[in-house]
Amino acid sequence: MTITGIISALLVGIVIGALGRLVVPGKQHIPIWLTIVVGIVAAFIGTAIARALGIPTVTGGIDWLELIVQVVVAAIGVALVAGMYGRRRSRFGLRG
């Protein structure tokens, strides 16, 4: 993977994380940096799932089906991380 590919993956991951957070209902009490990390991981996992399902991931334009898979993976990731992060904070009495 080239440096351009890595930078592109990071930028797409930021967008995917933000979209995943918007899809999850309610308020998520996680920092933005954690949302970005979830989005980056979801972008890679979503692409792998899309390829496994036979969805074309290399086209001349925007791969809408791949994007939908990535956002769904990000939404699941945000929900899981928000649940774990909130539980961790409340256990130590840091929640107000």
XYZ file of C-alpha atoms in Angstrom:
96
model
C 0.000 0.000 0.000
C 1.385 3.395 -0.969
C 1.468 6.473 1.246
C -1.366 7.947 -0.827
C -3.423 4.826 -0.156
C -2.768 5.064 3.581
C -3.697 8.749 3.718
C -6.836 8.060 1.691
C -7.763 5.225 4.047
C -7.328 7.523 7.051
C -9.493 10.251 5.531
C -12.173 7.768 4.528
C -11.978 6.287 8.033
C -12.656 9.680 9.601
C -15.743 10.145 7.430
C -16.903 6.559 8.024
C -16.530 6.983 11.797
C -18.544 10.199 11.764
C -21.285 8.596 9.650
C -21.328 5.530 11.881
C -21.742 7.733 14.939
C -24.621 9.592 13.274
C -26.390 6.310 12.467
C -26.323 5.056 16.076
C -29.331 6.437 17.977
C -28.830 8.360 21.198
C -25.800 10.128 22.563
C -22.480 8.324 22.590
C -20.162 9.356 25.381
C -16.905 8.621 23.586
C -14.193 11.061 22.516
C -13.822 12.059 18.878
C -10.419 10.390 18.585
C -12.027 7.059 19.494
C -14.717 7.629 16.865
C -11.984 8.221 14.278
C -10.154 5.034 15.286
C -13.405 3.045 15.025
C -14.021 4.588 11.593
C -10.563 3.681 10.317
C -10.881 0.097 11.529
C -14.433 -0.109 10.119
C -13.230 1.145 6.731
C -10.713 -1.696 6.478
C -13.083 -4.352 7.839
C -15.970 -3.071 5.695
C -13.868 -3.293 2.558
C -12.850 -6.854 3.422
C -16.481 -7.835 4.022
C -17.587 -6.152 0.779
C -14.930 -8.047 -1.179
C -15.939 -11.317 0.499
C -19.559 -10.685 -0.507
C -18.525 -10.052 -4.105
C -19.280 -6.323 -4.067
C -16.999 -4.493 -6.523
C -14.597 -2.291 -4.544
C -12.448 -0.880 -7.337
C -14.510 1.211 -9.725
C -14.156 4.544 -11.475
C -16.475 6.350 -9.067
C -17.831 6.080 -5.554
C -18.445 2.521 -4.423
C -21.816 3.083 -2.751
C -22.409 -0.511 -1.665
C -18.957 -0.713 -0.133
C -19.588 2.593 1.650
C -22.862 1.283 3.086
C -21.110 -1.840 4.396
C -18.406 0.326 5.976
C -20.945 2.614 7.668
C -22.867 -0.371 9.049
C -19.626 -1.828 10.447
C -18.746 1.591 11.914
C -22.183 1.932 13.523
C -21.797 -1.477 15.149
C -18.286 -0.540 16.276
C -19.387 2.815 17.704
C -22.249 1.155 19.598
C -19.926 -1.500 21.048
C -17.186 0.957 21.973
C -19.659 3.434 23.481
C -21.101 0.667 25.639
C -17.686 -0.490 26.824
C -16.326 3.041 27.298
C -19.386 4.145 29.284
C -19.261 1.057 31.469
C -15.563 1.569 32.164
C -16.089 5.190 33.185
C -19.056 4.462 35.470
C -17.190 1.652 37.246
C -14.571 4.111 38.459
C -17.098 6.756 39.451
C -15.996 9.271 36.814
C -19.421 9.748 35.307
C -21.333 12.782 36.477
